[in-house]
CSV table of C-alpha atoms in Angstrom, one decimal:
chain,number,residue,atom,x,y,z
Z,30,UNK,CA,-16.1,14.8,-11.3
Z,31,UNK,CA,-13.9,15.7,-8.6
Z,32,UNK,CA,-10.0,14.9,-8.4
Z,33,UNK,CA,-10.6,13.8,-4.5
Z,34,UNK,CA,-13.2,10.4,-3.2
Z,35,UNK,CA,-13.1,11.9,0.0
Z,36,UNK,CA,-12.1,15.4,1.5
Z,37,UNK,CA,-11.8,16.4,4.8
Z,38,UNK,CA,-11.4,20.0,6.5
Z,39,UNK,CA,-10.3,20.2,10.2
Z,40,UNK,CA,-12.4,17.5,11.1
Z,41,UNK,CA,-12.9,16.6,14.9
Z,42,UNK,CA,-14.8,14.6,16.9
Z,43,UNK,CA,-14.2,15.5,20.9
Z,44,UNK,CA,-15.7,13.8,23.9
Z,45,UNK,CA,-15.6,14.4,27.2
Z,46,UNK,CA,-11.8,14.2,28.1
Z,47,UNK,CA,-11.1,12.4,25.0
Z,48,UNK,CA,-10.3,14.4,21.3
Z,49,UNK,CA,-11.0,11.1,19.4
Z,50,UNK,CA,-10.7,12.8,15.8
Z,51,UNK,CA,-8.6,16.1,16.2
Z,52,UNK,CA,-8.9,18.2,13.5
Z,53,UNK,CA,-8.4,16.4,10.5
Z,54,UNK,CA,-7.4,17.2,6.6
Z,55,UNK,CA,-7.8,13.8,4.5
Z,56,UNK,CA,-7.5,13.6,1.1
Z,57,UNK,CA,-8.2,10.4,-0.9
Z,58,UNK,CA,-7.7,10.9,-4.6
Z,59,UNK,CA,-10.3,9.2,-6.8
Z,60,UNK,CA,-9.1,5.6,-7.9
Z,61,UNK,CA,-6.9,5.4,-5.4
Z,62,UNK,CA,-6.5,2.0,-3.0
Z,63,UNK,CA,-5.9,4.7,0.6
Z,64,UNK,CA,-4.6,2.5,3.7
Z,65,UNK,CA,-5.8,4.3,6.8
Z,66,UNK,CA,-3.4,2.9,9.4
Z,67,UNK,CA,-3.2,3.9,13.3
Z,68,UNK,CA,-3.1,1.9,16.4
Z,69,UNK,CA,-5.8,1.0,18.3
Z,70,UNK,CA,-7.8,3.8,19.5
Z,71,UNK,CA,-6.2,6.1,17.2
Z,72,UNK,CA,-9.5,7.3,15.6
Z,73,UNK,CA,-9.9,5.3,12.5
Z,74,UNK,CA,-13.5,4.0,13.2
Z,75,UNK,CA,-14.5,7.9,14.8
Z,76,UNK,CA,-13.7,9.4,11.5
Z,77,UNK,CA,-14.9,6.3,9.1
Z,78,UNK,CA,-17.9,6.8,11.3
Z,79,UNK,CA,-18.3,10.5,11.0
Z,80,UNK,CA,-17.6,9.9,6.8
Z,81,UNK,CA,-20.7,7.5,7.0
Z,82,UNK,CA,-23.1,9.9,8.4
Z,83,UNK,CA,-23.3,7.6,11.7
Z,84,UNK,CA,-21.2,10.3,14.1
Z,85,UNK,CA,-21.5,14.2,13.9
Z,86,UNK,CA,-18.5,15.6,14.2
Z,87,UNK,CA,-17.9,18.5,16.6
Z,88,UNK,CA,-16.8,20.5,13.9
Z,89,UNK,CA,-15.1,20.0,10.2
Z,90,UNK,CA,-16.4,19.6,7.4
Z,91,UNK,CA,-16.0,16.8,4.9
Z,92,UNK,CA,-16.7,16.3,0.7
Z,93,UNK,CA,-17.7,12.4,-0.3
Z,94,UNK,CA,-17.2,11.8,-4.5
Z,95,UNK,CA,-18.1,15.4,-4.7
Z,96,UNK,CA,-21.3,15.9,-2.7
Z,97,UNK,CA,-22.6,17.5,0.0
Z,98,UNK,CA,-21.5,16.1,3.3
Z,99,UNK,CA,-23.8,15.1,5.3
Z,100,UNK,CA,-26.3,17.1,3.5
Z,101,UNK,CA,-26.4,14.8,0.8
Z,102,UNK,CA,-26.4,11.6,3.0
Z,103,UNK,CA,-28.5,9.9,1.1
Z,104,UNK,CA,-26.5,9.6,-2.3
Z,105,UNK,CA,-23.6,9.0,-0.4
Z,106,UNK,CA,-24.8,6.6,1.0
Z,107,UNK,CA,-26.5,5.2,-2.2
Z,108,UNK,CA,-22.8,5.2,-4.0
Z,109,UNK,CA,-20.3,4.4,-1.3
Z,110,UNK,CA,-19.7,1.0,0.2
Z,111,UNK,CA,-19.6,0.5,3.6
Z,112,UNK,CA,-18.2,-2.1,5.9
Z,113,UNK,CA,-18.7,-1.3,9.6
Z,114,UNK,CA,-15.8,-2.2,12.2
Z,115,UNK,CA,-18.4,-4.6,14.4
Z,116,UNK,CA,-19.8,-6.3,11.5
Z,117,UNK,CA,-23.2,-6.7,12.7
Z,118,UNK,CA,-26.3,-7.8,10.7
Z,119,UNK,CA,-29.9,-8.8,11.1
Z,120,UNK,CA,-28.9,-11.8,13.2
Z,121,UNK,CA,-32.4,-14.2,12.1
Z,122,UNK,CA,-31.7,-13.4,8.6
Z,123,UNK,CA,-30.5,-15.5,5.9
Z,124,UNK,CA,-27.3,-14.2,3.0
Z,125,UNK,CA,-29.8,-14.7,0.8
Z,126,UNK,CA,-32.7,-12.7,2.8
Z,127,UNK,CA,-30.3,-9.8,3.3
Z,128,UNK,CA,-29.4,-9.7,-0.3
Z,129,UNK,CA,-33.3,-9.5,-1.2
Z,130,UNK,CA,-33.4,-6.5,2.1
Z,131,UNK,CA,-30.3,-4.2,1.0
Z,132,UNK,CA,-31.1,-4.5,-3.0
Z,133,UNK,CA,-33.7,-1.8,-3.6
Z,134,UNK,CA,-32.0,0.5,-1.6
Z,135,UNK,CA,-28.7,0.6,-4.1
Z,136,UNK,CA,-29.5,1.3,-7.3
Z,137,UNK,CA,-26.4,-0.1,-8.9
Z,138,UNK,CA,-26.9,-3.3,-6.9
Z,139,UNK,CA,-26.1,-6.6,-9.4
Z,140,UNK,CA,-26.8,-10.2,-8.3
Z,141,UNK,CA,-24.9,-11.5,-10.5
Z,142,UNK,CA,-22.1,-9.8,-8.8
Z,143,UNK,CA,-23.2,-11.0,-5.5
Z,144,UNK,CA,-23.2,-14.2,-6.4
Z,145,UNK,CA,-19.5,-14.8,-7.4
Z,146,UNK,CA,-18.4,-12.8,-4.7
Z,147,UNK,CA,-20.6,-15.4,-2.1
Z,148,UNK,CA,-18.8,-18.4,-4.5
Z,149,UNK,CA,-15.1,-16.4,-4.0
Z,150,UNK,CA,-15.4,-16.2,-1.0
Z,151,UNK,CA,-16.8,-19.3,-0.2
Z,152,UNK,CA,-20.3,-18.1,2.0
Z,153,UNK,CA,-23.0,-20.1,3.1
Z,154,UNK,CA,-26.2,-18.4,1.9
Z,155,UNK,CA,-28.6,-20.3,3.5
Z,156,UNK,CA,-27.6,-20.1,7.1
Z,157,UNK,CA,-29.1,-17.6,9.6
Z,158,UNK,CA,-26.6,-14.8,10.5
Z,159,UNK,CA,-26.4,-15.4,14.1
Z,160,UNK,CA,-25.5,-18.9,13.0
Z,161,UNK,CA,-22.4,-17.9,11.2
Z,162,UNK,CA,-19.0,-17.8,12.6
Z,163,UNK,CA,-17.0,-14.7,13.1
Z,164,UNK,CA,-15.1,-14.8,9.6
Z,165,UNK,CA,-18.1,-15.8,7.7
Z,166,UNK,CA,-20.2,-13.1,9.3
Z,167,UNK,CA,-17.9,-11.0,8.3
Z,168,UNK,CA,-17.5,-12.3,4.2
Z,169,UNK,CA,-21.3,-11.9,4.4
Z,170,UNK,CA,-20.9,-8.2,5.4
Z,171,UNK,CA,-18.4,-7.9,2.2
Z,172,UNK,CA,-20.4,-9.4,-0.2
Z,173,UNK,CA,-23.2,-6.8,0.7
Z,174,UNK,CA,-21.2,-3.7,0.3
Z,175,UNK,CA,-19.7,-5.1,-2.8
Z,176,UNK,CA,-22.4,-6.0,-4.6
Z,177,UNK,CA,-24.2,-2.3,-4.5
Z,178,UNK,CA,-21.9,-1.4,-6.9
Z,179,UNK,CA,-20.4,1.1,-5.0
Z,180,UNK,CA,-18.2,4.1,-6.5
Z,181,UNK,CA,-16.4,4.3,-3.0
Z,182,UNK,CA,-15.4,1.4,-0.4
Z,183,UNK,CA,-15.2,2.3,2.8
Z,184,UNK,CA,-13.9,-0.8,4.7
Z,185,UNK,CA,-12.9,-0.4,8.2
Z,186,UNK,CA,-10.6,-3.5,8.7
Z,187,UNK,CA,-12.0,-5.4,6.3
Z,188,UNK,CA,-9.4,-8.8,6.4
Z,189,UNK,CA,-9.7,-8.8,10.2
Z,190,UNK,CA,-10.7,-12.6,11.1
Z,191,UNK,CA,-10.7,-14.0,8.0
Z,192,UNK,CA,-8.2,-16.6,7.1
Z,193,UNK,CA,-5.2,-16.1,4.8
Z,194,UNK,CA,-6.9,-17.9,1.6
Z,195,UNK,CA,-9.8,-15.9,1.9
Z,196,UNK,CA,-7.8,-13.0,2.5
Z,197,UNK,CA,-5.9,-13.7,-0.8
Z,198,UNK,CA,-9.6,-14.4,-2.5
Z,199,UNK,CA,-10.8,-10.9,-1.0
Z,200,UNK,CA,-7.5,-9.0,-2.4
Z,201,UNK,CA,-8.0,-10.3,-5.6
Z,202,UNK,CA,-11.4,-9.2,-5.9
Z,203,UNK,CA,-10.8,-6.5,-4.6
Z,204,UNK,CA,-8.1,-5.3,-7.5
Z,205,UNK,CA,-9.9,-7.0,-10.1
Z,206,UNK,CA,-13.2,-5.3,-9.7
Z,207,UNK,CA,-12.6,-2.3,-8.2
Z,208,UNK,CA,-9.2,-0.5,-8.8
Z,209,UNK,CA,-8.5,0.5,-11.9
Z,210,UNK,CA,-12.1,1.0,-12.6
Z,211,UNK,CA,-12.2,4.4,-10.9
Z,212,UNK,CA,-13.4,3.7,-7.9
Z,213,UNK,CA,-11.5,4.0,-5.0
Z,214,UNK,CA,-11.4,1.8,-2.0
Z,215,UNK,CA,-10.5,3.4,1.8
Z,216,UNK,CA,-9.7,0.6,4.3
Z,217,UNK,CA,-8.1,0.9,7.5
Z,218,UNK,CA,-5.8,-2.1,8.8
Z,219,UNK,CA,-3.2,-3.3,11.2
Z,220,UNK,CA,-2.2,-5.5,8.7
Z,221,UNK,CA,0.9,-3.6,7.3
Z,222,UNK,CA,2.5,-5.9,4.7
Z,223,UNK,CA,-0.8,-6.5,3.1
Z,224,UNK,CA,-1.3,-2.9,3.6
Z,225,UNK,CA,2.0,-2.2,1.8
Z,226,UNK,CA,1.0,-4.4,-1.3
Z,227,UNK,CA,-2.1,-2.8,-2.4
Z,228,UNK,CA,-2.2,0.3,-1.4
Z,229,UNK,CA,-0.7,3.6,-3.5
Z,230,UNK,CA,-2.3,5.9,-0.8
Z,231,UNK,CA,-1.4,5.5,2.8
Z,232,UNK,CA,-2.2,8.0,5.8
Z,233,UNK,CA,-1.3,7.3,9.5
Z,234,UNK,CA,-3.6,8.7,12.1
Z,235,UNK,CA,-2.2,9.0,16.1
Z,236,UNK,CA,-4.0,10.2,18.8
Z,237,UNK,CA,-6.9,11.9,16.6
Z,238,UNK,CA,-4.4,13.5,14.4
Z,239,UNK,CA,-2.7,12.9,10.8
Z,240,UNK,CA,1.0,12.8,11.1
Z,241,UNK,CA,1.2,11.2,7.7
Z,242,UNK,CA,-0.2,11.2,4.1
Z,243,UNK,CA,1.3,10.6,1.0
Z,244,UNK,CA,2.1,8.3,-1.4
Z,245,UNK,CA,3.3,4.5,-0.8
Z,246,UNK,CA,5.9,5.2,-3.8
Z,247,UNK,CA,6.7,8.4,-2.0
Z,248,UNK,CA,7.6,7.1,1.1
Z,249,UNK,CA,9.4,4.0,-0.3
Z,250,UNK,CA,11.3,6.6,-2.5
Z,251,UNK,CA,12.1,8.9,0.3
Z,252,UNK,CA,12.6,7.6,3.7
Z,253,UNK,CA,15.5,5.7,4.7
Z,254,UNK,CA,17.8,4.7,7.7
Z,255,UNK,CA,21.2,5.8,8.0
Z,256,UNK,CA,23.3,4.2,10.7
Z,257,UNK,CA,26.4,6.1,11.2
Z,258,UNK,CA,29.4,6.0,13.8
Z,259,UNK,CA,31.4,9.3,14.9
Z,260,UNK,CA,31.4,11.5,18.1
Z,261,UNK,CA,29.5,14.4,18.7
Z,262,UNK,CA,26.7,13.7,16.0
Z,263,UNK,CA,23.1,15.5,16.1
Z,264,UNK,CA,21.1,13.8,18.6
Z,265,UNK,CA,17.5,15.8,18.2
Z,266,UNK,CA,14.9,15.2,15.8
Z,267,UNK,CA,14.9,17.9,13.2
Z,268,UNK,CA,14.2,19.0,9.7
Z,269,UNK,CA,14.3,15.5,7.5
Z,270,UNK,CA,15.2,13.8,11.1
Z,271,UNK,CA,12.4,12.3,12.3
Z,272,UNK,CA,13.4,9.8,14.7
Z,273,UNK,CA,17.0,9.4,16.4
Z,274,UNK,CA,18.3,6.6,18.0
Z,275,UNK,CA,21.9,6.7,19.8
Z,276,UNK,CA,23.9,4.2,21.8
Z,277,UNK,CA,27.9,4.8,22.4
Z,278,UNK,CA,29.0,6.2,19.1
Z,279,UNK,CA,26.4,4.5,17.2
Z,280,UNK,CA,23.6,6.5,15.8
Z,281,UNK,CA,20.4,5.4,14.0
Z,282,UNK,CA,18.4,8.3,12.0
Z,283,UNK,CA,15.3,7.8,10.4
Z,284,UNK,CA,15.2,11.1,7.9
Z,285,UNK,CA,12.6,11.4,5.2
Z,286,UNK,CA,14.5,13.1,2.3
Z,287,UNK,CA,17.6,13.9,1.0
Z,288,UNK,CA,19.1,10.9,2.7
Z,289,UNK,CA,22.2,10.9,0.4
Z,290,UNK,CA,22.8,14.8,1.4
Z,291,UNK,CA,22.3,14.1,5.4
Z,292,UNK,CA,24.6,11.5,5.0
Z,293,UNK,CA,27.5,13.3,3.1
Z,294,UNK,CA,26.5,15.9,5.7
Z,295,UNK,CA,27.3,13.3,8.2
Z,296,UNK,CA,30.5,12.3,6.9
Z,297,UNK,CA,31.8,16.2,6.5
Z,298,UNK,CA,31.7,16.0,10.3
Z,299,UNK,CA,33.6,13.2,10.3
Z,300,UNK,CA,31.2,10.1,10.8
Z,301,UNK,CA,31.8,6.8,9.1
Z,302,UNK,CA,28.1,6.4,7.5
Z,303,UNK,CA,27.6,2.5,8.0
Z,304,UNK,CA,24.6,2.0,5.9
Z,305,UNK,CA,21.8,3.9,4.5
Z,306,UNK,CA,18.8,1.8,3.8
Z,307,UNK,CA,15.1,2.0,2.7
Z,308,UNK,CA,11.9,1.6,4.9
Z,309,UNK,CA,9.1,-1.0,4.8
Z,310,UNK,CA,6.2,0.8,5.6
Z,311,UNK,CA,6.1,-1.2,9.2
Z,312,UNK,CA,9.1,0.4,9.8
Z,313,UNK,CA,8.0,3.9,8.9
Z,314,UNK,CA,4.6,3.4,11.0
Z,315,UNK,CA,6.7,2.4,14.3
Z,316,UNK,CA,9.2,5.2,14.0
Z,317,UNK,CA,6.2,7.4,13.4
Z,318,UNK,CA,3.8,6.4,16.2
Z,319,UNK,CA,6.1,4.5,18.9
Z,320,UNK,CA,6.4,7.7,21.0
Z,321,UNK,CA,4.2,9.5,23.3
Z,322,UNK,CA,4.6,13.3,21.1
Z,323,UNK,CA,3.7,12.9,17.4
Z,324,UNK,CA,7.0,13.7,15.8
Z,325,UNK,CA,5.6,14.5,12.3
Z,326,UNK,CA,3.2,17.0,11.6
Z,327,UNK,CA,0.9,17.0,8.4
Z,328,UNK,CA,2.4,15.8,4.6
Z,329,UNK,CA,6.0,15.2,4.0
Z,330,UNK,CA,7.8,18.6,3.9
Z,331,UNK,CA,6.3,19.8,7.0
Z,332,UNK,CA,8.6,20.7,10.0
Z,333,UNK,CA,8.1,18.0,12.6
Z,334,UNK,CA,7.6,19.3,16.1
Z,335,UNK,CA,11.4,19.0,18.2
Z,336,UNK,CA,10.8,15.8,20.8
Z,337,UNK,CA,13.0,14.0,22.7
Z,338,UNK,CA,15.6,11.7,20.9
Z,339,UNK,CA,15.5,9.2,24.4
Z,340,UNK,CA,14.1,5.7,23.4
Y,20,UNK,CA,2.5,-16.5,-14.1
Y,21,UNK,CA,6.5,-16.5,-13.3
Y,22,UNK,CA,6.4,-13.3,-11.2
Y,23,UNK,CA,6.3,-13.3,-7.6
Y,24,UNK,CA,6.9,-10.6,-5.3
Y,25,UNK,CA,7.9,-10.6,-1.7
Y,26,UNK,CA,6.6,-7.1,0.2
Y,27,UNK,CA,8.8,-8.2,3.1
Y,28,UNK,CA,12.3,-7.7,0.7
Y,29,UNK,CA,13.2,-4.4,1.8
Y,30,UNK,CA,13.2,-3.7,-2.5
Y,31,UNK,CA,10.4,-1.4,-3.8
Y,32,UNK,CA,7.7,-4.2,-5.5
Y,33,UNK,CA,7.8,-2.6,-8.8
Y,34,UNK,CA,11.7,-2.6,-9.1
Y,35,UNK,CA,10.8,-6.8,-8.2
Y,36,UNK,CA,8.7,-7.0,-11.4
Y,37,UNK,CA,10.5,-4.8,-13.6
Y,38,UNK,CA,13.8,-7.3,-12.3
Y,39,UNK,CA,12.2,-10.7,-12.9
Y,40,UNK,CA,10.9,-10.0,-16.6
Y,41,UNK,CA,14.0,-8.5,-17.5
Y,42,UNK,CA,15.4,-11.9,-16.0
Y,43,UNK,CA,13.1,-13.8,-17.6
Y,44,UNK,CA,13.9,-12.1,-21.0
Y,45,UNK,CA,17.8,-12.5,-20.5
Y,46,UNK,CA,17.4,-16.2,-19.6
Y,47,UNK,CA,15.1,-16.6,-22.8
Y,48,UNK,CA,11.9,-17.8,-21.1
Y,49,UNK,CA,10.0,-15.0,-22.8
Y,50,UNK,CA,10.6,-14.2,-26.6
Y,51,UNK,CA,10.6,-11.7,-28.7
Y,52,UNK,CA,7.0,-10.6,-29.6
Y,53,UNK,CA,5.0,-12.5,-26.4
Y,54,UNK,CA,2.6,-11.3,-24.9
Y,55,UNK,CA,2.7,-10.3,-21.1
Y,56,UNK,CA,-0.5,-10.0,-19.1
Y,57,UNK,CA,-2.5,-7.3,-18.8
Y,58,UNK,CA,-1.7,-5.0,-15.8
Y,59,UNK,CA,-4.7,-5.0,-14.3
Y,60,UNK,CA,-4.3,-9.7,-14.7
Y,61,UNK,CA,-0.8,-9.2,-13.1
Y,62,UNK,CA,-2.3,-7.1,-10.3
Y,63,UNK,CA,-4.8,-9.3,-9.2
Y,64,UNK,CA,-2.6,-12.0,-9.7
Y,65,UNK,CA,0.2,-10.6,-7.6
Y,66,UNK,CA,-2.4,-9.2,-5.3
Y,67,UNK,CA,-0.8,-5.8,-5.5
Y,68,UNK,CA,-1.5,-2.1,-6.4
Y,69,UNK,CA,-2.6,-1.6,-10.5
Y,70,UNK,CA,-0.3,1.1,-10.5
Y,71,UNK,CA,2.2,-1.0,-9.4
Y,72,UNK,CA,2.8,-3.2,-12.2
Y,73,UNK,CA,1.9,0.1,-14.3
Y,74,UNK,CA,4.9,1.7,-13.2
Y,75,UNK,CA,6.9,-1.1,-13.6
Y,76,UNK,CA,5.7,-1.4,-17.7
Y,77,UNK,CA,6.6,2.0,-18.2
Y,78,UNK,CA,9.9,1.7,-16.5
Y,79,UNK,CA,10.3,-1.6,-18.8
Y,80,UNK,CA,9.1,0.7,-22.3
Y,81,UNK,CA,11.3,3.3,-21.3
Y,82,UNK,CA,14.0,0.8,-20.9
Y,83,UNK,CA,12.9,-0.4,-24.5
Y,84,UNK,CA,12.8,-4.1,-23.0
Y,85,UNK,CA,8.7,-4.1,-23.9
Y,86,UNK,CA,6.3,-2.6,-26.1
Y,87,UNK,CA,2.7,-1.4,-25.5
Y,88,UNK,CA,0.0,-1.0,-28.2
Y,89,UNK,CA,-2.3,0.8,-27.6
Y,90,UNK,CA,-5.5,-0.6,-26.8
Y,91,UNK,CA,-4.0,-4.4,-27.9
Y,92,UNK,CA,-1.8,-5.4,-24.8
Y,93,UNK,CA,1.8,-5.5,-24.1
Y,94,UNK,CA,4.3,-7.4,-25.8
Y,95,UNK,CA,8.6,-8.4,-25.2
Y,96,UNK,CA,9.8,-5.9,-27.9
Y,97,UNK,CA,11.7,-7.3,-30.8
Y,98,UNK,CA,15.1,-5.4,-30.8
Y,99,UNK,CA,17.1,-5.4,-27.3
Y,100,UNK,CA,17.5,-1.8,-25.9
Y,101,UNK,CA,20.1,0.2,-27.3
Y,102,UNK,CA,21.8,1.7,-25.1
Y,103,UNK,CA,24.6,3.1,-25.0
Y,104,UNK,CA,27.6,1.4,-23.4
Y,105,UNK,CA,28.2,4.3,-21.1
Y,106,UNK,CA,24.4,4.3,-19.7
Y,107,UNK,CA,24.9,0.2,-19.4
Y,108,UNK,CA,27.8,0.4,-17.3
Y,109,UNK,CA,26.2,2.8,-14.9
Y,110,UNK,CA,22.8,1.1,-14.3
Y,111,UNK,CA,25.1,-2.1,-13.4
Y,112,UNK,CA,27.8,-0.4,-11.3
Y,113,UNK,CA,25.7,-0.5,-8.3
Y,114,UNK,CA,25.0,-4.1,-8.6
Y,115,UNK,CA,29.4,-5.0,-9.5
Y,116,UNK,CA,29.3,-2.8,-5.7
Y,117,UNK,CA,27.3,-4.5,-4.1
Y,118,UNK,CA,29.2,-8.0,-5.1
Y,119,UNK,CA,32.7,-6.6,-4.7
Y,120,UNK,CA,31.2,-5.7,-1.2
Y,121,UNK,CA,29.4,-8.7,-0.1
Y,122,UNK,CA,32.3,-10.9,-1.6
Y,123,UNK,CA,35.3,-9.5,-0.1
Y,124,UNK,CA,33.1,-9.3,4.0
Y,125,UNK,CA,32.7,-12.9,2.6
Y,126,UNK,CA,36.6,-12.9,2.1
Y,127,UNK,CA,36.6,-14.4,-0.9
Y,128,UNK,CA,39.1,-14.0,-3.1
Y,129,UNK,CA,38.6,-11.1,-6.3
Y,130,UNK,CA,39.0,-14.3,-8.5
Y,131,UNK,CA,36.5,-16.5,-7.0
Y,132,UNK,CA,34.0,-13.3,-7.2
Y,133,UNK,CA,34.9,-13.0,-11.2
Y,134,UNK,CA,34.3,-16.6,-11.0
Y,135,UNK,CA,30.9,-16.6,-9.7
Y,136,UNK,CA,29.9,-14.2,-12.4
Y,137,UNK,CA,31.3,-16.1,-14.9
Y,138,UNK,CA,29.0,-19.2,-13.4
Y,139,UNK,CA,26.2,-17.3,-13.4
Y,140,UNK,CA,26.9,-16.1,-17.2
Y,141,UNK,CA,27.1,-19.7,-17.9
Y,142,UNK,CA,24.0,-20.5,-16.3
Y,143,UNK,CA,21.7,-18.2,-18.6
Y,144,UNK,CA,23.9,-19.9,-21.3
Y,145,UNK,CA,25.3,-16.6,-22.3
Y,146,UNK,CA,28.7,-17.0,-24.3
Y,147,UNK,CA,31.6,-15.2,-24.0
């Protein structure tokens, strides 16, 4: 058994014109709940794709729970759960017909399983596919890859559309059943506070690339705001600086560790430090991907790339 | 379940448990020996992370404010921590700050602030 659920190495997906996935190292330790967060366009369903077998990449390579990837599609497939972005399904088909289609193909598939979640989630069975609405269409997709009893959830924004109860309903089974087992669930989401909840993994993907991966604890721990007031202050991103922010003698920094040092630094020089505060992860994500140039490059510790402090 | 937790607080959600059961100990609405639910019961009831409510036991145990046997759950211990009075005075210096702080922007006078603390003692029924 392998420390990681998923490995990547310098995987990339390139088009035409367009580097959708550009040479990317993920890491998702086993057991973990891993928010994959980017904006829109940032490559979240290129590389979920590309993990699923459904995309080549151009080059990279990529480990799923330990096998061979994509030699080994077939197990992976067999153990890892997969909930595509479109949410599409055999639209003449019944819940109850599709259960009966995907069961011999997953070993580990349990009925019994499939039908709490379709109770939990409150699913009509019985009703065509292409007669469902969008929210139910997608419950329906859920229910499938959760009921194969899969080692590995692969769920690419898997609350989008539903409402907030069974949102709440899906979290809960979510954590009951599946962390803490072992088994490790990868979801990607623009939902940040519920992100921010139930992860303890999070990366951020911009532009094809990974400016962040770490711990949620980590970067609750270590990144903070510090507003300060003084003349003549550093106005450029660099070292733990990762964003800077200046009007008049007011400056906002958003540094990533030893916050308590950069501000006595601060205050040598002969700034009043105003207030140094923690991040919510929303916060972290905008200062992260708000600009045009990534600013961070790779895990925390890295040296972020100098860009330019005007906002 | 008395625990709630608010992701939008700004305060790390473990530190949010660890804070209401301590509360909830101080103010007597759990008792020596009860039980507390299991993490993985809190989790989903919370909705959060496992290893959330993990680290906030062990924080807790640490603290000596709880007990876990192994394999049969986690209980309020029986004996308050004992700490020494030094280690007491610094965990709460932060939070005397941060009243001194808010009270006098609030310009209330340094009595009224005792005052309120003195309220809030009496409130938990906590005599002098």
């Amino acid at each position: 058994m392998t420390e990681y659920a998923i490995t990547t190495a310098q995987l990339a997906k390139i088009y035409p014109g367009v580097r959708a996935v550009d040479g990317l190292d993920l890491r998702v330790p086993r057991g973990s709940i891993y928010g994959f967060l980017g904006r829109n366009g940032a490559g979240k369903t290129t590389t979920i794709r590309m993990l699923m077998c459904l995309a080549s990449p151009t080059h990279g390579s990529a480990s799923i729970l330990g096998l061979q990837w994509p030699a080994d599609r077939l197990a992976i497939l067999q153990r890892v759960g997969y909930l595509s972005e479109k949410k599409l399904l055999f639209e003449a088909m019944t819940g109850r017909d599709l259960m009966r289609f995907n069961r011999p193909y997953f070993p580990r598939w349990s009925d019994e399983a499939a039908k709490r979640y379709a109770e939990r989630l409150e699913i009509p069975m019985d009703r065509a596919f292409r007669k469902l609405s969008q929210g139910n269409r997608t419950k329906l997709c859920l229910l499938l890859a959760l009921a194969q009893g899969a080692e590995l959830l692969i769920l690419d924004e898997p609350t989008s559309g539903l409402d907030p109860v069974v949102m709440d309903q899906l979290l809960k089974v979510l954590i009951e059943d599946y962390a803490g087992e072992g088994r490790t669930i990868f979801l990607s989401s623009h939902n940040l506070a519920e992100v921010e909840k139930v992860a303890d993994w999070v990366g951020i993907i911009h532009q094809g690339k990974l400016l962040l991966e770490a711990p949620l604890e980590e970067i609750r721990a270590d990144f903070r705001r510090v507003a300060a007031s003084g003349n003549n202050l550093p106005a450029q991103p660099k070292a733990q600086i990762f964003s800077v922010a200046s009007s008049g003698s007011f400056t906002e920094y958003f540094v990533r560790n030893d916050a308590e040092r950069f501000a006595a630094g601060l205050r040598a020089q002969g700034a009043a430090v105003l207030e140094t505060s923690p991040l919510n992860l929303e916060q972290v994500f905008l200062q992260l991907v708000k600009k045009e140039e990534p600013c961070i490059s790779g895990n925390i510790g890295a040296t972020p790339a100098a860009v330019s402090s005007s906002i | 379940m008395f625990v709630r937790v608010n992701s939008a607080s700004g305060l790390p959600l473990y530190l949010q448990v660890e804070s209401q059961i301590k509360h909830a100990v101080a103010a007597g609405a759990l008792k020596q020996g009860d039980a507390l639910p299991s993490v993985r019961k809190m989790a989903s009831d919370l909705r959060i992370n496992p290893n959330t409510v993990a680290r906030a036991y062990q924080d807790l145990e640490r603290d000596g404010l709880i007990r876990t046997v192994p394999g049969g759950g986690t209980y309020v211990a029986d004996h308050v921590p004992g700490l020494l009075k030094t280690e007491k005075m610094k965990r709460l210096r932060p939070y005397a700050m941060q009243l001194a702080v808010e009270g006098t922007h609030l310009r209330l006078s340094p009595d009224e602030i005792v005052k309120l603390v003195e309220d809030s003692l009496d409130e938990l029924g906590v005599k002098p």
